[in-house]
mmCIF file of C-alpha atoms and ligand atoms in Angstrom:
data_model
loop_
_atom_site.group_PDB
_atom_site.id
_atom_site.type_symbol
_atom_site.label_atom_id
_atom_site.label_comp_id
_atom_site.label_asym_id
_atom_site.label_seq_id
_atom_site.Cartn_x
_atom_site.Cartn_y
_atom_site.Cartn_z
ATOM 1 C CA MET W 1 0.000 0.000 0.000
ATOM 2 C CA ARG W 2 1.168 3.488 -0.834
ATOM 3 C CA ILE W 3 0.273 6.398 1.385
ATOM 4 C CA LEU W 4 0.787 9.970 0.275
ATOM 5 C CA THR W 5 0.098 13.420 1.585
ATOM 6 C CA GLY W 6 1.305 16.979 1.086
ATOM 7 C CA LEU W 7 1.265 20.120 3.161
ATOM 8 C CA GLN W 8 1.661 23.628 1.930
ATOM 9 C CA PRO W 9 4.599 25.532 3.360
ATOM 10 C CA SER W 10 2.594 28.628 4.149
ATOM 11 C CA GLY W 11 4.003 29.713 7.485
ATOM 12 C CA ARG W 12 3.486 28.214 10.878
ATOM 13 C CA LEU W 13 1.982 24.794 11.064
ATOM 14 C CA HIS W 14 -1.172 24.815 13.200
ATOM 15 C CA ILE W 15 -2.938 22.158 15.199
ATOM 16 C CA GLY W 16 -5.521 21.702 12.423
ATOM 17 C CA ASN W 17 -2.749 20.667 10.033
ATOM 18 C CA TYR W 18 -1.212 18.531 12.726
ATOM 19 C CA PHE W 19 -4.255 16.473 13.703
ATOM 20 C CA GLY W 20 -5.872 16.530 10.257
ATOM 21 C CA ALA W 21 -2.867 15.362 8.273
ATOM 22 C CA MET W 22 0.506 15.227 9.943
ATOM 23 C CA GLU W 23 -0.246 13.021 12.911
ATOM 24 C CA PRO W 24 -2.201 10.482 10.788
ATOM 25 C CA ALA W 25 0.607 10.548 8.232
ATOM 26 C CA VAL W 26 3.239 9.831 10.860
ATOM 27 C CA ARG W 27 1.179 6.934 12.181
ATOM 28 C CA LEU W 28 0.627 5.522 8.689
ATOM 29 C CA GLN W 29 4.319 5.510 7.789
ATOM 30 C CA ASP W 30 4.544 2.080 9.416
ATOM 31 C CA GLU W 31 1.718 0.639 7.378
ATOM 32 C CA GLY W 32 3.022 0.964 3.862
ATOM 33 C CA GLU W 33 5.293 2.963 1.607
ATOM 34 C CA ALA W 34 4.786 6.572 2.566
ATOM 35 C CA PHE W 35 5.333 9.626 0.338
ATOM 36 C CA TYR W 36 5.197 12.949 2.172
ATOM 37 C CA PHE W 37 6.070 16.235 0.578
ATOM 38 C CA MET W 38 5.973 19.973 0.938
ATOM 39 C CA ALA W 39 3.770 21.512 -1.706
ATOM 40 C CA ASN W 40 5.856 24.546 -2.603
ATOM 41 C CA TYR W 41 4.450 24.854 -6.132
ATOM 42 C CA HIS W 42 1.014 25.096 -4.555
ATOM 43 C CA ALA W 43 2.193 27.670 -2.036
ATOM 44 C CA MET W 44 3.137 29.930 -4.941
ATOM 45 C CA THR W 45 -0.571 30.526 -5.530
ATOM 46 C CA SER W 46 -0.625 32.568 -2.318
ATOM 47 C CA THR W 47 2.861 34.050 -1.985
ATOM 48 C CA GLY W 48 5.190 35.851 -4.325
ATOM 49 C CA ASP W 49 8.025 36.192 -1.845
ATOM 50 C CA PRO W 50 10.967 33.914 -2.743
ATOM 51 C CA ALA W 51 12.751 34.277 0.602
ATOM 52 C CA ALA W 52 9.568 33.461 2.519
ATOM 53 C CA LEU W 53 8.846 30.457 0.325
ATOM 54 C CA ARG W 54 12.331 29.053 0.886
ATOM 55 C CA GLU W 55 12.210 29.699 4.611
ATOM 56 C CA ASN W 56 8.727 28.214 4.981
ATOM 57 C CA VAL W 57 9.800 24.992 3.287
ATOM 58 C CA ARG W 58 12.762 24.725 5.610
ATOM 59 C CA GLY W 59 10.526 25.394 8.615
ATOM 60 C CA LEU W 60 7.933 22.858 7.516
ATOM 61 C CA ALA W 61 10.589 20.209 6.921
ATOM 62 C CA ILE W 62 11.859 20.699 10.457
ATOM 63 C CA ASP W 63 8.309 20.628 11.842
ATOM 64 C CA PHE W 64 7.540 17.389 10.043
ATOM 65 C CA LEU W 65 10.733 15.708 11.217
ATOM 66 C CA ALA W 66 10.205 16.980 14.766
ATOM 67 C CA CYS W 67 6.704 15.518 14.731
ATOM 68 C CA GLY W 68 7.977 12.039 14.017
ATOM 69 C CA LEU W 69 8.348 11.648 10.281
ATOM 70 C CA ASP W 70 11.064 9.043 9.880
ATOM 71 C CA PRO W 71 13.052 9.580 6.686
ATOM 72 C CA ALA W 72 14.269 5.995 6.873
ATOM 73 C CA LYS W 73 10.666 4.888 6.403
ATOM 74 C CA ALA W 74 9.019 7.615 4.343
ATOM 75 C CA PHE W 75 9.997 9.336 1.109
ATOM 76 C CA PHE W 76 10.162 12.942 2.276
ATOM 77 C CA PHE W 77 10.751 15.650 -0.308
ATOM 78 C CA ARG W 78 10.020 19.061 -1.776
ATOM 79 C CA GLN W 79 7.338 18.941 -4.430
ATOM 80 C CA SER W 80 9.496 21.011 -6.792
ATOM 81 C CA ASP W 81 12.395 18.558 -6.559
ATOM 82 C CA VAL W 82 10.329 16.205 -8.693
ATOM 83 C CA PRO W 83 9.364 18.624 -11.470
ATOM 84 C CA GLU W 84 7.938 15.723 -13.519
ATOM 85 C CA VAL W 85 4.737 16.347 -11.597
ATOM 86 C CA ASN W 86 4.082 19.240 -13.955
ATOM 87 C CA GLU W 87 4.111 16.959 -16.964
ATOM 88 C CA LEU W 88 1.542 14.685 -15.401
ATOM 89 C CA ALA W 89 -0.536 17.736 -14.444
ATOM 90 C CA TRP W 90 -0.518 18.773 -18.104
ATOM 91 C CA ILE W 91 -1.629 15.338 -19.240
ATOM 92 C CA LEU W 92 -4.422 15.356 -16.664
ATOM 93 C CA SER W 93 -5.540 18.821 -17.661
ATOM 94 C CA THR W 94 -6.226 17.572 -21.197
ATOM 95 C CA VAL W 95 -9.079 15.432 -19.864
ATOM 96 C CA CYS W 96 -10.240 17.850 -17.172
ATOM 97 C CA PRO W 97 -13.468 19.709 -17.938
ATOM 98 C CA MET W 98 -13.506 23.407 -16.972
ATOM 99 C CA GLY W 99 -16.723 22.837 -15.034
ATOM 100 C CA LEU W 100 -15.030 20.396 -12.688
ATOM 101 C CA LEU W 101 -12.593 23.079 -11.563
ATOM 102 C CA GLU W 102 -15.164 25.863 -11.563
ATOM 103 C CA ARG W 103 -17.097 23.927 -8.943
ATOM 104 C CA CYS W 104 -14.167 23.603 -6.502
ATOM 105 C CA HIS W 105 -14.890 25.289 -3.149
ATOM 106 C CA SER W 106 -11.323 26.280 -2.397
ATOM 107 C CA TYR W 107 -11.097 28.215 -5.648
ATOM 108 C CA LYS W 108 -14.532 29.771 -5.233
ATOM 109 C CA ASP W 109 -13.777 30.732 -1.599
ATOM 110 C CA LYS W 110 -10.500 32.373 -2.435
ATOM 111 C CA VAL W 111 -12.054 34.343 -5.255
ATOM 112 C CA ALA W 112 -14.920 35.361 -2.956
ATOM 113 C CA LYS W 113 -12.316 36.629 -0.456
ATOM 114 C CA GLY W 114 -10.935 38.902 -3.123
ATOM 115 C CA LEU W 115 -7.796 36.938 -4.054
ATOM 116 C CA SER W 116 -7.226 37.604 -7.719
ATOM 117 C CA ALA W 117 -7.834 34.431 -9.671
ATOM 118 C CA ASN W 118 -4.754 33.455 -11.604
ATOM 119 C CA HIS W 119 -4.539 30.311 -13.668
ATOM 120 C CA ALA W 120 -2.499 28.449 -11.035
ATOM 121 C CA LEU W 121 -5.206 28.926 -8.424
ATOM 122 C CA PHE W 122 -7.788 27.617 -10.873
ATOM 123 C CA ALA W 123 -5.646 24.649 -11.895
ATOM 124 C CA TYR W 124 -4.578 23.900 -8.313
ATOM 125 C CA PRO W 125 -6.614 20.667 -8.022
ATOM 126 C CA VAL W 126 -5.093 19.284 -11.237
ATOM 127 C CA LEU W 127 -1.580 19.695 -9.857
ATOM 128 C CA MET W 128 -2.748 18.140 -6.607
ATOM 129 C CA ALA W 129 -4.152 15.178 -8.552
ATOM 130 C CA ALA W 130 -0.804 14.846 -10.299
ATOM 131 C CA ASP W 131 0.963 14.842 -6.908
ATOM 132 C CA ILE W 132 -1.061 11.855 -5.881
ATOM 133 C CA LEU W 133 -1.142 9.953 -9.162
ATOM 134 C CA LEU W 134 2.564 10.347 -9.933
ATOM 135 C CA TYR W 135 3.308 7.865 -7.134
ATOM 136 C CA ASP W 136 0.446 5.402 -7.652
ATOM 137 C CA ALA W 137 -0.788 6.356 -4.179
ATOM 138 C CA ASN W 138 -3.613 4.295 -2.705
ATOM 139 C CA LEU W 139 -4.378 6.218 0.459
ATOM 140 C CA VAL W 140 -4.311 9.969 1.078
ATOM 141 C CA PRO W 141 -4.685 11.123 4.700
ATOM 142 C CA VAL W 142 -6.135 14.653 4.685
ATOM 143 C CA GLY W 143 -8.551 16.918 6.524
ATOM 144 C CA GLU W 144 -12.144 17.413 5.433
ATOM 145 C CA ASP W 145 -11.312 20.524 3.380
ATOM 146 C CA GLN W 146 -9.383 18.419 0.849
ATOM 147 C CA LYS W 147 -12.210 15.975 0.213
ATOM 148 C CA GLN W 148 -13.392 17.671 -2.948
ATOM 149 C CA HIS W 149 -9.852 17.708 -4.350
ATOM 150 C CA LEU W 150 -9.678 13.960 -3.847
ATOM 151 C CA GLU W 151 -12.964 13.605 -5.713
ATOM 152 C CA VAL W 152 -11.533 15.608 -8.605
ATOM 153 C CA THR W 153 -8.488 13.330 -8.554
ATOM 154 C CA ARG W 154 -10.665 10.239 -8.741
ATOM 155 C CA ASP W 155 -12.699 11.753 -11.585
ATOM 156 C CA LEU W 156 -9.524 12.407 -13.537
ATOM 157 C CA VAL W 157 -8.332 8.830 -13.042
ATOM 158 C CA GLY W 158 -11.645 7.642 -14.441
ATOM 159 C CA LYS W 159 -11.312 9.849 -17.506
ATOM 160 C CA ILE W 160 -7.691 8.898 -18.206
ATOM 161 C CA ASN W 161 -8.313 5.188 -17.763
ATOM 162 C CA GLU W 162 -11.404 5.317 -19.919
ATOM 163 C CA ARG W 163 -9.538 7.007 -22.743
ATOM 164 C CA TYR W 164 -6.130 5.329 -22.491
ATOM 165 C CA GLY W 165 -6.856 2.013 -20.853
ATOM 166 C CA GLU W 166 -7.485 0.595 -17.406
ATOM 167 C CA GLY W 167 -4.389 0.604 -15.255
ATOM 168 C CA THR W 168 -2.925 3.759 -16.744
ATOM 169 C CA LEU W 169 -3.455 5.435 -13.366
ATOM 170 C CA VAL W 170 -4.174 4.039 -9.910
ATOM 171 C CA LEU W 171 -7.402 5.122 -8.159
ATOM 172 C CA PRO W 172 -6.592 6.667 -4.752
ATOM 173 C CA GLU W 173 -8.792 7.004 -1.710
ATOM 174 C CA ALA W 174 -8.990 9.793 0.861
ATOM 175 C CA ARG W 175 -8.496 8.871 4.510
ATOM 176 C CA ILE W 176 -10.403 11.442 6.519
ATOM 177 C CA ARG W 177 -10.692 10.679 10.216
ATOM 178 C CA GLU W 178 -14.129 11.789 11.335
ATOM 179 C CA ASP W 179 -13.027 12.999 14.774
ATOM 180 C CA VAL W 180 -10.259 15.244 13.491
ATOM 181 C CA ALA W 181 -11.635 16.133 10.081
ATOM 182 C CA LYS W 182 -12.253 19.730 11.093
ATOM 183 C CA VAL W 183 -10.232 21.074 13.992
ATOM 184 C CA PRO W 184 -11.889 24.317 15.183
ATOM 185 C CA GLY W 185 -10.002 27.586 15.458
ATOM 186 C CA LEU W 186 -10.140 30.319 18.123
ATOM 187 C CA ASP W 187 -13.509 31.497 16.816
ATOM 188 C CA GLY W 188 -15.065 28.053 16.330
ATOM 189 C CA GLN W 189 -14.795 28.095 12.537
ATOM 190 C CA LYS W 190 -12.435 25.614 10.862
ATOM 191 C CA MET W 191 -8.890 26.418 11.967
ATOM 192 C CA SER W 192 -7.252 28.027 8.988
ATOM 193 C CA LYS W 193 -4.539 30.532 8.280
ATOM 194 C CA SER W 194 -6.889 32.422 6.049
ATOM 195 C CA TYR W 195 -9.356 32.918 8.927
ATOM 196 C CA ASN W 196 -6.604 34.155 11.228
ATOM 197 C CA ASN W 197 -7.822 31.838 13.990
ATOM 198 C CA THR W 198 -4.966 29.378 14.330
ATOM 199 C CA ILE W 199 -2.986 27.979 17.232
ATOM 200 C CA PRO W 200 0.479 27.089 15.952
ATOM 201 C CA ILE W 201 2.055 23.882 17.184
ATOM 202 C CA PHE W 202 5.420 25.550 17.749
ATOM 203 C CA GLY W 203 6.161 29.033 19.005
ATOM 204 C CA ALA W 204 6.882 31.169 22.055
ATOM 205 C CA GLN W 205 5.010 30.075 25.172
ATOM 206 C CA LYS W 206 3.772 33.530 26.098
ATOM 207 C CA LYS W 207 2.509 34.274 22.631
ATOM 208 C CA ILE W 208 0.591 31.020 22.295
ATOM 209 C CA ARG W 209 -0.871 31.297 25.776
ATOM 210 C CA LYS W 210 -2.157 34.722 24.791
ATOM 211 C CA LEU W 211 -3.789 33.187 21.713
ATOM 212 C CA VAL W 212 -5.465 30.447 23.734
ATOM 213 C CA MET W 213 -6.844 33.141 26.044
ATOM 214 C CA LYS W 214 -8.505 34.660 22.962
ATOM 215 C CA ILE W 215 -10.731 31.630 22.374
ATOM 216 C CA GLU W 216 -14.272 32.892 22.053
ATOM 217 C CA THR W 217 -16.516 32.254 25.062
ATOM 218 C CA ASP W 218 -19.813 33.608 26.330
ATOM 219 C CA SER W 219 -20.332 35.895 29.337
ATOM 220 C CA THR W 220 -21.405 33.292 31.923
ATOM 221 C CA PRO W 221 -20.203 34.562 35.344
ATOM 222 C CA ILE W 222 -17.456 32.683 37.205
ATOM 223 C CA GLU W 223 -19.681 30.964 39.747
ATOM 224 C CA ALA W 224 -22.315 29.781 37.249
ATOM 225 C CA PRO W 225 -22.184 26.446 35.317
ATOM 226 C CA LYS W 226 -20.745 26.856 31.836
ATOM 227 C CA PRO W 227 -22.433 25.475 28.742
ATOM 228 C CA THR W 228 -20.516 22.444 27.407
ATOM 229 C CA GLU W 229 -22.353 22.238 24.100
ATOM 230 C CA ASN W 230 -20.260 23.760 21.279
ATOM 231 C CA SER W 231 -17.500 24.761 23.677
ATOM 232 C CA ILE W 232 -14.342 25.426 21.690
ATOM 233 C CA ILE W 233 -12.265 24.857 24.835
ATOM 234 C CA LEU W 234 -13.666 21.358 25.351
ATOM 235 C CA ASP W 235 -13.530 20.596 21.660
ATOM 236 C CA LEU W 236 -9.815 21.386 21.540
ATOM 237 C CA TYR W 237 -9.005 19.830 24.910
ATOM 238 C CA ARG W 238 -9.922 16.358 23.609
ATOM 239 C CA PHE W 239 -6.860 16.384 21.363
ATOM 240 C CA PHE W 240 -4.469 16.737 24.279
ATOM 241 C CA ALA W 241 -6.099 15.104 27.275
ATOM 242 C CA SER W 242 -6.997 11.590 28.400
ATOM 243 C CA GLU W 243 -10.658 10.538 28.628
ATOM 244 C CA ALA W 244 -10.525 11.004 32.408
ATOM 245 C CA GLU W 245 -9.085 14.509 32.104
ATOM 246 C CA GLN W 246 -11.712 15.399 29.533
ATOM 247 C CA ALA W 247 -14.473 14.144 31.821
ATOM 248 C CA GLN W 248 -13.008 16.177 34.693
ATOM 249 C CA LEU W 249 -12.879 19.399 32.679
ATOM 250 C CA LYS W 250 -16.433 18.855 31.508
ATOM 251 C CA ALA W 251 -17.550 18.272 35.105
ATOM 252 C CA ASP W 252 -15.855 21.506 36.149
ATOM 253 C CA PHE W 253 -17.679 23.353 33.368
ATOM 254 C CA GLU W 254 -20.949 21.964 34.660
ATOM 255 C CA ALA W 255 -20.221 22.608 38.335
ATOM 256 C CA GLY W 256 -19.412 26.301 37.905
ATOM 257 C CA GLY W 257 -16.932 28.130 40.100
ATOM 258 C CA PHE W 258 -14.242 28.208 37.441
ATOM 259 C CA GLY W 259 -13.765 31.217 35.199
ATOM 260 C CA TYR W 260 -13.066 30.817 31.501
ATOM 261 C CA GLY W 261 -9.528 32.052 32.176
ATOM 262 C CA ASP W 262 -8.875 29.004 34.406
ATOM 263 C CA LEU W 263 -10.462 26.614 31.946
ATOM 264 C CA LYS W 264 -8.401 28.018 29.072
ATOM 265 C CA GLN W 265 -5.255 27.751 31.176
ATOM 266 C CA ARG W 266 -5.909 24.023 31.581
ATOM 267 C CA LEU W 267 -6.299 23.673 27.840
ATOM 268 C CA PHE W 268 -3.077 25.598 27.327
ATOM 269 C CA ASP W 269 -1.151 23.439 29.820
ATOM 270 C CA ALA W 270 -2.356 20.242 28.159
ATOM 271 C CA TYR W 271 -1.439 21.610 24.730
ATOM 272 C CA TRP W 272 1.986 22.732 25.916
ATOM 273 C CA ASP W 273 2.803 19.330 27.482
ATOM 274 C CA TYR W 274 1.573 17.426 24.457
ATOM 275 C CA PHE W 275 4.036 19.098 22.106
ATOM 276 C CA ALA W 276 6.951 19.204 24.587
ATOM 277 C CA PRO W 277 8.962 16.290 23.133
ATOM 278 C CA MET W 278 8.462 17.577 19.606
ATOM 279 C CA ARG W 279 9.520 21.056 20.654
ATOM 280 C CA GLU W 280 12.737 19.640 22.031
ATOM 281 C CA ARG W 281 13.448 17.671 18.891
ATOM 282 C CA ARG W 282 12.682 20.745 16.821
ATOM 283 C CA GLU W 283 15.300 22.787 18.655
ATOM 284 C CA GLU W 284 17.934 20.183 17.798
ATOM 285 C CA LEU W 285 16.921 20.062 14.159
ATOM 286 C CA GLU W 286 17.022 23.856 13.923
ATOM 287 C CA LYS W 287 20.755 23.632 14.499
ATOM 288 C CA ASP W 288 21.341 21.029 11.830
ATOM 289 C CA ASP W 289 20.532 22.474 8.428
ATOM 290 C CA ALA W 290 22.919 20.080 6.710
ATOM 291 C CA TYR W 291 20.996 17.066 8.023
ATOM 292 C CA VAL W 292 17.643 18.480 6.921
ATOM 293 C CA GLU W 293 18.993 19.285 3.461
ATOM 294 C CA LYS W 294 20.414 15.808 3.120
ATOM 295 C CA VAL W 295 17.119 14.194 4.121
ATOM 296 C CA LEU W 296 15.272 16.205 1.485
ATOM 297 C CA ALA W 297 17.845 15.535 -1.218
ATOM 298 C CA ASP W 298 17.767 11.777 -0.549
ATOM 299 C CA GLY W 299 13.995 11.785 -0.376
ATOM 300 C CA ALA W 300 13.727 13.604 -3.689
ATOM 301 C CA ALA W 301 16.133 11.222 -5.425
ATOM 302 C CA ARG W 302 14.177 8.191 -4.247
ATOM 303 C CA ALA W 303 10.802 9.747 -5.007
ATOM 304 C CA ARG W 304 11.968 10.713 -8.465
ATOM 305 C CA GLU W 305 12.821 7.119 -9.306
ATOM 306 C CA GLU W 306 9.292 6.047 -8.446
ATOM 307 C CA ALA W 307 7.820 8.992 -10.345
ATOM 308 C CA ASP W 308 9.829 8.052 -13.436
ATOM 309 C CA LYS W 309 8.324 4.588 -13.515
ATOM 310 C CA VAL W 310 4.788 5.922 -13.426
ATOM 311 C CA LEU W 311 5.448 8.685 -15.906
ATOM 312 C CA THR W 312 7.071 6.280 -18.381
ATOM 313 C CA ARG W 313 3.952 4.118 -18.205
ATOM 314 C CA VAL W 314 1.661 7.117 -18.681
ATOM 315 C CA ARG W 315 3.695 8.583 -21.554
ATOM 316 C CA LYS W 316 3.444 5.302 -23.421
ATOM 317 C CA ALA W 317 -0.273 4.996 -22.759
ATOM 318 C CA VAL W 318 -1.090 8.487 -24.043
ATOM 319 C CA GLY W 319 1.182 8.310 -27.084
ATOM 320 C CA LEU W 320 3.967 10.684 -26.066
ATOM 321 C CA ARG W 321 6.349 7.768 -26.449
HETATM 322 P P1 LIG N 401 -2.932 22.537 3.534
HETATM 323 O O1 LIG N 401 -1.488 22.858 3.530
HETATM 324 O O2 LIG N 401 -3.909 23.648 3.498
HETATM 325 O O3 LIG N 401 -3.252 21.673 4.814
HETATM 326 C C1 LIG N 401 -2.487 20.525 5.135
HETATM 327 C C2 LIG N 401 -3.393 19.462 5.709
HETATM 328 O O4 LIG N 401 -3.995 19.936 6.909
HETATM 329 C C3 LIG N 401 -5.398 19.681 6.845
HETATM 330 N N1 LIG N 401 -6.098 20.718 7.620
HETATM 331 C C4 LIG N 401 -7.007 20.465 8.583
HETATM 332 N N2 LIG N 401 -7.487 19.305 9.068
HETATM 333 C C5 LIG N 401 -8.390 19.378 10.070
HETATM 334 N N3 LIG N 401 -8.826 20.550 10.611
HETATM 335 C C6 LIG N 401 -8.375 21.744 10.147
HETATM 336 N N4 LIG N 401 -8.805 22.874 10.706
HETATM 337 C C7 LIG N 401 -7.424 21.729 9.083
HETATM 338 N N5 LIG N 401 -6.767 22.696 8.388
HETATM 339 C C8 LIG N 401 -5.957 22.061 7.502
HETATM 340 C C9 LIG N 401 -5.731 19.766 5.373
HETATM 341 O O5 LIG N 401 -6.948 19.116 5.084
HETATM 342 C C10 LIG N 401 -4.540 19.080 4.755
HETATM 343 O O6 LIG N 401 -4.695 17.674 4.777
HETATM 344 N N6 LIG N 401 -3.876 21.128 -1.130
HETATM 345 C C11 LIG N 401 -3.266 20.685 0.113
HETATM 346 C C12 LIG N 401 -1.807 20.293 -0.028
HETATM 347 C C13 LIG N 401 -1.568 19.260 -1.071
HETATM 348 C C14 LIG N 401 -1.905 17.879 -0.972
HETATM 349 C C15 LIG N 401 -1.457 17.302 -2.214
HETATM 350 C C16 LIG N 401 -2.508 17.097 0.006
HETATM 351 C C17 LIG N 401 -0.981 19.463 -2.281
HETATM 352 N N7 LIG N 401 -0.922 18.282 -2.962
HETATM 353 C C18 LIG N 401 -1.632 15.929 -2.459
HETATM 354 C C19 LIG N 401 -2.668 15.734 -0.260
HETATM 355 C C20 LIG N 401 -2.245 15.164 -1.493
HETATM 356 C C21 LIG N 401 -3.349 21.836 1.096
HETATM 357 O O7 LIG N 401 -3.410 22.978 0.734
HETATM 358 O O8 LIG N 401 -3.253 21.472 2.390
#
């Protein structure tokens, strides 16, 4: 079985990315051949700053390694180090109806937010399909927001295989864990950089504590019981606490006598402890650029070999060879 996922290097990794994709990916690296990459071509749809792009890739690589990605097990690489992905994207785009892309939420949302719609933003899902199909991936662990992109990918496989023969491309499947599909942000909406409601997984203690204190709550007085339904604090706490701790926090909500400040502090403490070992590992990796570079170079070389096999097969099937 081949498992594949990508993350965009678009600044600080947040706990939505972590629980939606990174943590499942790290767990799955023992269950098959894993391909994990940093989608820097994709990130170009939202940044035009070369220094930031470079630095964000470096930061994301360190984050991923700190969080347990094992380069001895997984192929770990920069998307752009296997530029063949663009050729497959082109081939896919020849069978991709405009309507399929026009219907994509992520494109429609970005346009609605006033981002100017360049061709790359429109064609984003085709490149993402190519990312997946270039490695014959079977399973793609992602958060809920990528579901539609996986459907586009599957549609494109159907169209290619229908035209050029079964087996030209392998049909992948999304792996979306229900309980972590949509990690809420500080305001209760999906945690997302574009909503400015994220809690990063790494960063200065004071700064992150301040963010956690910003979680939206109602105005129930300290002594009164707090509503547990739709509580962002409780919803986030479940990621970091045992069942018993979760039950205790819920009971304290219901009993009253605790202010939201106290309850948020408990969430913050649990969060801070959870990422402690990763934070430590991250500090070590920060000092070892040469190691990180070597991991990515090796990963790219190995990934490229696999990509070549698939692309050779596809080129023959479509008549380029
Ligand atoms: P990106 O970089 O926006 O997000 C990376 C992963 O994090 C998940 N995620 C979340 N999961 C749960 N709750 C949230 N609040 C939350 N926010 C983000 C995303 O679903 C994603 O799995 N297009 C992709 C990158 C990509 C890719 C690929 C993924 C490029 N090529 C091929 C898989 C396969 C993206 O922008 O993810």
